[in-house]
Short mmCIF file of C-alpha atoms in Angstrom, two decimals:
data_model
loop_
_atom_site.label_atom_id
_atom_site.label_comp_id
_atom_site.label_asym_id
_atom_site.label_seq_id
_atom_site.Cartn_x
_atom_site.Cartn_y
_atom_site.Cartn_z
CA MET A 36 0.00 0.00 0.00
CA ARG A 37 1.27 3.47 -0.89
CA LEU A 38 0.36 5.84 1.97
CA LEU A 39 0.72 9.61 1.77
CA TYR A 40 0.74 11.20 5.23
CA ILE A 41 0.08 14.96 4.99
CA HIS A 42 0.83 16.95 8.13
CA SER A 43 0.37 20.72 8.18
CA ALA A 44 2.82 21.44 11.01
CA HIS A 45 6.58 21.18 11.22
CA VAL A 46 8.40 17.94 12.02
CA PRO A 47 10.67 17.69 13.92
CA ALA A 48 9.23 19.95 16.61
CA PRO A 49 8.80 19.86 20.42
CA ALA A 50 5.06 19.16 20.11
CA ALA A 51 3.71 15.68 20.91
CA ASN A 52 1.93 15.58 17.54
CA ALA A 53 5.30 15.84 15.77
CA VAL A 54 6.54 12.79 17.68
CA GLN A 55 3.38 10.89 16.83
CA VAL A 56 3.48 11.73 13.12
CA ALA A 57 7.14 10.81 12.62
CA LYS A 58 6.88 7.63 14.67
CA MET A 59 3.65 6.51 12.96
CA CYS A 60 5.20 7.02 9.51
CA HIS A 61 8.01 4.75 10.61
CA ALA A 62 5.51 2.24 12.05
CA PHE A 63 3.44 2.22 8.83
CA TRP A 64 6.65 1.42 6.96
CA VAL A 65 7.52 -1.40 9.39
CA ALA A 66 3.96 -2.71 8.90
CA GLY A 67 4.57 -2.97 5.16
CA ALA A 68 3.40 0.32 3.62
CA GLU A 69 5.32 2.53 1.24
CA VAL A 70 5.19 5.89 3.05
CA VAL A 71 5.64 9.50 1.91
CA LEU A 72 5.38 12.28 4.51
CA ALA A 73 4.36 15.70 3.15
CA LEU A 74 5.39 18.56 5.44
CA PRO A 75 5.70 22.35 5.39
CA ARG A 76 9.04 23.00 3.73
CA ALA A 77 11.91 23.49 6.19
CA SER A 78 14.57 22.85 3.56
CA MET A 79 14.76 22.63 -0.22
CA ASN A 80 16.55 19.33 0.32
CA ALA A 81 14.24 16.49 1.33
CA ARG A 82 17.21 14.35 2.40
CA ASP A 83 18.40 17.04 4.83
CA HIS A 84 14.86 17.29 6.20
CA TYR A 85 14.64 13.54 6.76
CA GLU A 86 18.03 13.44 8.46
CA LYS A 87 16.81 16.05 10.97
CA ILE A 88 13.81 13.83 11.69
CA ALA A 89 16.04 10.76 11.99
CA ARG A 90 18.31 12.45 14.54
CA GLU A 91 15.41 13.79 16.62
CA TYR A 92 13.49 10.53 16.82
CA GLY A 93 16.26 7.95 16.72
CA PHE A 94 15.70 6.45 13.28
CA GLY A 95 18.53 4.67 11.47
CA THR A 96 20.43 5.82 8.43
CA GLU A 97 18.12 3.91 6.09
CA PHE A 98 15.27 5.97 4.67
CA PRO A 99 12.15 4.08 5.77
CA PHE A 100 9.91 6.82 4.39
CA ARG A 101 10.29 9.71 1.99
CA VAL A 102 9.79 13.37 2.87
CA LEU A 103 7.92 15.65 0.47
CA PRO A 104 8.62 19.34 1.32
CA VAL A 105 5.64 21.59 0.47
CA PRO A 106 5.49 25.42 0.57
CA PHE A 107 3.50 26.80 3.52
CA TRP A 108 3.05 30.55 3.18
CA PRO A 109 2.10 32.69 6.23
CA VAL A 110 -1.10 34.04 4.65
CA PRO A 111 -4.82 33.71 5.49
CA GLY A 112 -6.05 30.28 4.45
CA ARG A 113 -2.51 28.90 4.55
CA GLU A 114 -3.60 25.39 5.59
CA LEU A 115 -6.00 25.21 2.64
CA PHE A 116 -3.27 26.36 0.23
CA PHE A 117 -0.87 23.86 1.78
CA ALA A 118 -3.39 21.03 1.33
CA VAL A 119 -3.96 21.85 -2.34
CA LEU A 120 -0.23 22.14 -3.07
CA ALA A 121 0.58 18.91 -1.24
CA LEU A 122 -2.10 17.01 -3.12
CA LEU A 123 -1.16 18.54 -6.49
CA ALA A 124 2.43 17.48 -5.86
CA ALA A 125 1.18 14.05 -4.85
CA VAL A 126 -0.88 13.34 -7.98
CA TRP A 127 2.15 11.71 -9.57
CA LEU A 128 2.60 9.53 -6.47
CA ARG A 129 -0.82 7.93 -6.99
CA PRO A 130 -1.28 7.08 -3.29
CA HIS A 131 -3.68 4.33 -2.33
CA VAL A 132 -4.64 6.34 0.74
CA VAL A 133 -4.11 9.84 2.12
CA PHE A 134 -3.72 9.95 5.91
CA THR A 135 -3.88 13.18 7.91
CA ARG A 136 -4.66 14.80 11.25
CA SER A 137 -6.14 17.90 9.56
CA ALA A 138 -9.83 18.15 8.71
CA THR A 139 -8.92 20.72 6.05
CA VAL A 140 -6.44 18.42 4.35
CA ALA A 141 -8.87 15.49 4.59
CA LEU A 142 -11.72 17.46 2.99
CA VAL A 143 -9.54 18.66 0.11
CA SER A 144 -8.16 15.16 -0.40
CA ALA A 145 -11.50 13.32 -0.40
CA GLY A 146 -13.74 16.06 -1.78
CA LEU A 147 -11.61 17.86 -4.37
CA PHE A 148 -9.07 15.23 -5.41
CA GLY A 149 -11.14 12.10 -4.79
CA PHE A 150 -8.40 10.24 -2.93
CA THR A 151 -9.25 7.50 -0.48
CA THR A 152 -8.77 9.40 2.79
CA VAL A 153 -8.36 8.65 6.49
CA PHE A 154 -8.58 11.36 9.16
CA GLU A 155 -7.10 10.83 12.64
CA LEU A 156 -8.71 12.78 15.49
CA HIS A 157 -7.00 13.25 18.87
CA ASP A 158 -9.24 15.90 20.45
CA PRO A 159 -12.96 16.08 21.27
CA ILE A 160 -14.90 17.40 18.29
CA GLY A 161 -16.30 20.12 20.54
CA SER A 162 -12.79 21.47 21.05
CA LEU A 163 -12.25 22.00 17.31
CA SER A 164 -12.77 25.42 15.78
CA ARG A 165 -16.15 26.13 14.18
CA ARG A 166 -14.56 25.99 10.72
CA GLN A 167 -12.89 22.64 11.46
CA ARG A 168 -16.20 21.20 12.71
CA GLN A 169 -17.94 22.38 9.54
CA ARG A 170 -15.29 20.75 7.38
CA LEU A 171 -15.53 17.50 9.34
CA ALA A 172 -19.33 17.50 8.86
CA LYS A 173 -18.84 17.83 5.09
CA LEU A 174 -16.06 15.26 5.03
CA ILE A 175 -17.67 12.42 6.92
CA GLY A 176 -20.40 11.70 4.38
CA LEU A 177 -18.12 11.60 1.34
CA GLU A 178 -17.80 8.26 -0.41
CA THR A 179 -14.00 8.50 -0.63
CA PHE A 180 -13.69 9.21 3.10
CA ARG A 181 -13.05 5.76 4.51
CA MET A 182 -12.41 6.16 8.20
CA LEU A 183 -12.07 8.47 11.19
CA VAL A 184 -9.45 7.10 13.59
CA VAL A 185 -9.98 8.15 17.21
CA THR A 186 -7.67 7.46 20.13
CA SER A 187 -10.16 6.61 22.87
CA GLN A 188 -13.59 5.11 23.46
CA ARG A 189 -14.72 8.48 24.81
CA LEU A 190 -13.84 10.18 21.53
CA ARG A 191 -15.66 7.49 19.55
CA ASP A 192 -18.78 7.80 21.70
CA ASP A 193 -18.79 11.59 21.36
CA SER A 194 -18.28 11.35 17.59
CA ILE A 195 -21.09 8.84 17.15
CA ARG A 196 -23.47 11.10 19.10
CA LEU A 197 -22.79 13.82 16.53
CA PHE A 198 -22.75 11.57 13.46
CA PRO A 199 -24.85 8.48 14.34
CA GLN A 200 -25.52 7.65 10.69
CA HIS A 201 -21.77 7.21 10.10
CA ALA A 202 -20.94 5.09 13.16
CA GLY A 203 -19.33 2.46 10.93
CA LYS A 204 -16.63 4.91 9.85
CA PHE A 205 -15.06 5.22 13.33
CA LEU A 206 -12.10 3.15 14.47
CA ILE A 207 -10.58 3.24 17.97
CA ALA A 208 -6.77 3.09 17.88
CA PRO A 209 -5.18 4.24 21.15
CA ASN A 210 -1.83 5.94 20.89
CA GLY A 211 1.23 3.78 21.39
CA ALA A 212 4.98 3.80 21.74
CA ASP A 213 8.02 1.92 20.50
CA PRO A 214 9.75 -0.85 22.43
CA VAL A 215 12.72 0.40 24.42
CA PRO A 216 15.94 0.07 22.39
CA PRO A 217 18.34 -2.59 23.69
CA ASN A 218 21.27 -1.56 25.85
CA VAL A 219 19.96 1.90 26.79
CA GLU A 220 22.62 3.62 28.88
CA PRO A 221 20.86 5.36 31.80
CA CYS A 222 21.89 8.94 32.42
CA SER A 223 23.04 9.91 35.90
CA LEU A 224 20.23 11.44 37.95
CA SER A 225 20.53 12.74 41.50
CA GLY A 226 18.65 11.33 44.47
CA THR A 227 18.06 7.96 46.08
CA PHE A 228 14.36 7.76 45.12
CA LYS A 229 13.85 9.31 41.69
CA VAL A 230 10.36 10.39 40.67
CA GLY A 231 10.11 11.36 37.01
CA TYR A 232 7.89 13.31 34.66
CA VAL A 233 8.49 13.54 30.91
CA GLY A 234 6.45 15.91 28.77
CA HIS A 235 5.16 19.43 28.34
CA LEU A 236 4.36 21.73 31.23
CA TYR A 237 1.15 23.23 29.84
CA LYS A 238 -1.66 24.03 32.25
CA GLY A 239 -3.29 20.88 33.53
CA LYS A 240 -0.48 18.54 32.42
CA GLY A 241 0.53 18.08 36.04
CA MET A 242 3.08 20.57 37.32
CA GLU A 243 0.33 21.91 39.55
CA ILE A 244 0.24 18.55 41.36
CA ILE A 245 4.02 18.08 41.35
CA SER A 246 4.53 21.54 42.84
CA ALA A 247 2.08 20.66 45.64
CA ILE A 248 3.63 17.30 46.55
CA ALA A 249 7.38 17.89 46.05
CA PRO A 250 7.76 20.07 49.21
CA ARG A 251 6.09 17.25 51.20
CA CYS A 252 8.36 14.52 49.81
CA GLY A 253 11.83 15.57 50.86
CA TRP A 254 12.91 11.92 50.61
CA ALA A 255 12.30 11.96 46.82
CA THR A 256 13.95 13.84 43.97
CA PHE A 257 11.58 14.99 41.21
CA HIS A 258 13.15 15.00 37.73
CA ILE A 259 11.19 17.05 35.18
CA VAL A 260 12.13 16.42 31.54
CA GLY A 261 10.58 18.77 28.97
CA GLY A 262 8.93 22.17 28.85
CA THR A 263 9.47 25.47 27.11
CA PRO A 264 11.99 27.95 28.56
CA GLY A 265 9.11 30.16 29.73
CA ASP A 266 7.30 27.34 31.49
CA ILE A 267 10.51 26.13 33.13
CA GLU A 268 11.30 29.64 34.35
CA TYR A 269 7.82 29.95 35.85
CA TRP A 270 7.92 26.64 37.72
CA THR A 271 11.54 27.04 38.78
CA SER A 272 10.52 30.31 40.42
CA LYS A 273 7.50 28.69 42.08
CA LEU A 274 9.68 25.89 43.46
CA ALA A 275 12.72 28.01 44.35
CA LYS A 276 12.58 26.82 47.96
CA CYS A 277 12.20 23.17 46.97
CA PRO A 278 15.70 21.77 46.29
CA ASN A 279 14.43 18.29 45.44
CA THR A 280 13.06 19.34 42.04
CA VAL A 281 15.37 19.23 39.01
CA PHE A 282 14.36 20.67 35.62
CA HIS A 283 16.24 19.11 32.73
CA GLY A 284 14.49 21.12 30.02
CA TYR A 285 13.73 19.96 26.52
CA VAL A 286 15.72 16.99 25.23
CA PRO A 287 15.38 15.28 21.82
CA HIS A 288 12.76 12.57 21.94
CA ALA A 289 15.32 9.86 21.20
CA ALA A 290 17.23 10.87 24.35
CA THR A 291 14.30 10.51 26.76
CA CYS A 292 14.91 6.76 27.09
CA ALA A 293 18.12 7.43 29.03
CA TYR A 294 16.21 9.52 31.58
CA LEU A 295 13.31 7.08 31.93
CA ALA A 296 15.70 4.19 32.44
CA GLU A 297 17.03 5.84 35.62
CA MET A 298 13.67 6.73 37.23
CA ASP A 299 12.13 4.70 40.08
CA VAL A 300 8.56 5.94 39.62
CA VAL A 301 6.97 8.05 36.88
CA LEU A 302 4.04 10.45 37.06
CA ALA A 303 1.08 11.22 34.80
CA PRO A 304 -0.55 13.88 37.01
CA TYR A 305 -3.27 15.27 34.74
CA LEU A 306 -5.89 17.68 36.05
CA ARG A 307 -9.52 17.48 34.99
CA ASP A 308 -8.91 20.40 32.63
CA VAL A 309 -5.84 19.93 30.42
CA GLU A 310 -4.67 22.63 28.05
CA GLY A 311 -3.55 21.46 24.61
CA GLN A 312 -0.82 22.97 22.50
CA GLY A 313 -1.71 26.59 21.81
CA GLY A 314 -4.09 26.73 24.78
CA GLY A 315 -7.77 27.57 24.87
CA ARG A 316 -9.23 24.05 24.78
CA ASN A 317 -9.67 21.22 27.24
CA ILE A 318 -8.32 17.93 25.89
CA ALA A 319 -8.71 15.89 29.10
CA GLU A 320 -11.91 14.14 28.04
CA GLY A 321 -10.48 12.48 24.94
CA MET A 322 -6.72 12.34 25.38
CA SER A 323 -4.57 9.24 24.88
CA PRO A 324 -1.24 10.53 26.24
CA LEU A 325 1.93 9.34 24.54
CA LYS A 326 3.80 9.45 27.84
CA LEU A 327 1.63 6.69 29.32
CA PHE A 328 2.69 4.25 26.62
CA GLU A 329 6.33 5.30 26.81
CA TYR A 330 6.26 4.79 30.58
CA MET A 331 4.68 1.36 30.05
CA ALA A 332 7.27 0.40 27.44
CA HIS A 333 9.98 1.02 30.05
CA GLY A 334 8.19 -1.12 32.63
CA LYS A 335 8.08 1.75 35.11
CA PRO A 336 5.60 1.94 37.99
CA ILE A 337 3.17 4.71 37.08
CA VAL A 338 1.21 6.98 39.39
CA SER A 339 -1.52 8.58 37.31
CA SER A 340 -4.60 10.70 37.70
CA ASP A 341 -7.75 8.62 37.98
CA LEU A 342 -9.71 9.87 34.97
CA SER A 343 -12.19 7.85 32.92
CA VAL A 344 -10.14 8.16 29.73
CA ILE A 345 -7.00 7.00 31.57
CA ARG A 346 -8.88 3.91 32.83
CA GLU A 347 -9.19 2.80 29.20
CA VAL A 348 -5.47 1.91 29.48
CA LEU A 349 -4.46 1.78 33.17
CA ARG A 350 -5.86 -0.36 36.01
CA ASP A 351 -5.40 0.64 39.63
CA SER A 352 -3.02 -1.59 41.61
CA VAL A 353 -2.56 -3.78 38.51
CA ASN A 354 -0.44 -1.82 36.02
CA SER A 355 -0.45 1.53 37.86
CA ILE A 356 -1.55 3.40 40.94
CA LEU A 357 -4.50 5.67 40.15
CA VAL A 358 -5.04 8.74 42.33
CA SER A 359 -7.59 11.55 42.42
CA PRO A 360 -6.20 14.68 40.73
CA ASP A 361 -7.98 16.77 43.36
CA ASN A 362 -6.09 15.63 46.46
CA PRO A 363 -2.28 16.07 46.66
CA SER A 364 -2.20 14.10 49.95
CA ASP A 365 -3.26 10.97 48.05
CA TRP A 366 -0.30 11.43 45.69
CA VAL A 367 2.10 11.68 48.62
CA LYS A 368 0.64 8.48 50.10
CA ALA A 369 0.96 6.67 46.76
CA LEU A 370 4.63 7.63 46.47
CA GLN A 371 5.28 6.62 50.08
CA ARG A 372 3.64 3.26 49.40
CA LEU A 373 5.79 2.62 46.33
CA ARG A 374 8.96 3.82 48.01
CA ALA A 375 8.43 1.36 50.87
CA ASN A 376 7.50 -1.59 48.66
CA LYS A 377 9.93 -2.43 45.86
CA ALA A 378 8.07 -5.67 45.15
CA LEU A 379 4.94 -3.64 44.36
CA ARG A 380 6.95 -1.30 42.13
CA ASP A 381 8.32 -4.26 40.21
CA GLN A 382 4.92 -5.94 39.98
CA ILE A 383 2.98 -3.05 38.50
CA GLY A 384 5.88 -2.02 36.29
CA GLN A 385 6.19 -5.50 34.82
CA GLN A 386 2.44 -5.69 34.23
CA ALA A 387 2.49 -2.30 32.52
CA LYS A 388 5.22 -3.53 30.18
CA ALA A 389 3.36 -6.76 29.47
CA ASP A 390 0.20 -4.77 28.61
CA PHE A 391 2.23 -2.50 26.36
CA LEU A 392 3.79 -5.38 24.45
CA ALA A 393 0.41 -7.08 24.04
CA ARG A 394 -1.61 -4.05 22.90
CA TYR A 395 0.13 -0.72 22.58
CA SER A 396 3.17 -0.90 20.33
CA ARG A 397 3.09 1.54 17.41
CA THR A 398 3.72 -1.26 14.92
CA ALA A 399 0.62 -3.10 16.18
CA ARG A 400 -1.34 0.14 15.91
CA ALA A 401 -0.12 0.78 12.36
CA THR A 402 -0.87 -2.81 11.30
CA ASN A 403 -4.41 -2.56 12.67
CA ILE A 404 -5.06 0.70 10.82
CA LEU A 405 -3.64 -0.60 7.52
CA GLU A 406 -5.72 -3.78 7.76
CA GLU A 407 -8.86 -1.70 8.36
CA ILE A 408 -8.06 0.48 5.33
CA LYS A 409 -7.60 -2.58 3.13
CA SER A 410 -10.82 -4.14 4.40
CA ARG A 411 -12.87 -1.01 3.87
CA ASN A 412 -11.43 -0.40 0.41
CA ALA A 413 -12.12 -4.00 -0.57
CA SER A 414 -15.72 -3.83 0.65
CA SER A 415 -16.27 -0.58 -1.29
CA GLY A 416 -14.89 -2.11 -4.48
CA SER A 417 -12.01 0.38 -4.66
CA TRP A 418 -9.36 -2.33 -4.85
#
């Protein structure tokens, strides 16, 4: 299958969606697809662009997928122009399927160019802009639109409530991660009981909880990996009198394995209202956080907020410890419990890794999506 993945934001980039796009292109290739990734042009040289992606995300020197640089002008309607240019450039590729996370790109692909199209949705439809919702409403009934991939049962339920007549077009595919590379060399982290967090520091992602519990856990060292310079400056100031918090700042995604390998416990401390990239919208109800699957891949004991969408993946006292996001005291007790009981840490960490290997690798996710595309194309008579 020849798959054209069109993404209207830069890769590589610090955003989680950049990680997901690059890693899923690689996973589609591993699963047997011929993959081309169309991106806003960062370089006239596609090889240079790919090599930047390879360094950031730890790919080898082979070129598992091609990069198609496309102009992206800073003008009104730029995403629409980008979509048209990407698809015009792609006509000669003759893709079997166009895959995208943009409703605009998907509508142009299926409606204007008539390509078999798959749209992947990571946020509640209600959190999309009015224009994006309108485009999705036009897209979903098109014959060439094969499937809307959602990352949680909650997102699927919400989508079906809005489009009940198209319930058959929705596929649940939780996010995933890659197996941990062999022989990862742990980096040296301070402290005798290391509590880790890897990810952005946007509102609701969890620094609010970490800042409340770190002063009460002097026996632990909190290692924070990620964040923009502005966010780090803000939280460093807030925790100036808390010497057991260490901010490592942004590191390339491929380097996060070395940090995770050295952590004793990892945190996913989401609030009930989580701000997405760019702010202004709550993504808590439909999120499928990449960090959960990366934590699981490492076999680390996870302490996570007890939210309904998180319970689609994690089970309390089985592959994690789930705690109310509203009560910092419960987080302190959970960490005390894990600190005192290494056998429990090992037990839930090993179960998390077993669950990851059984269900949440990116290659398994990519294989499932490709098989669904083939099945739906075959049933429609397209192939």
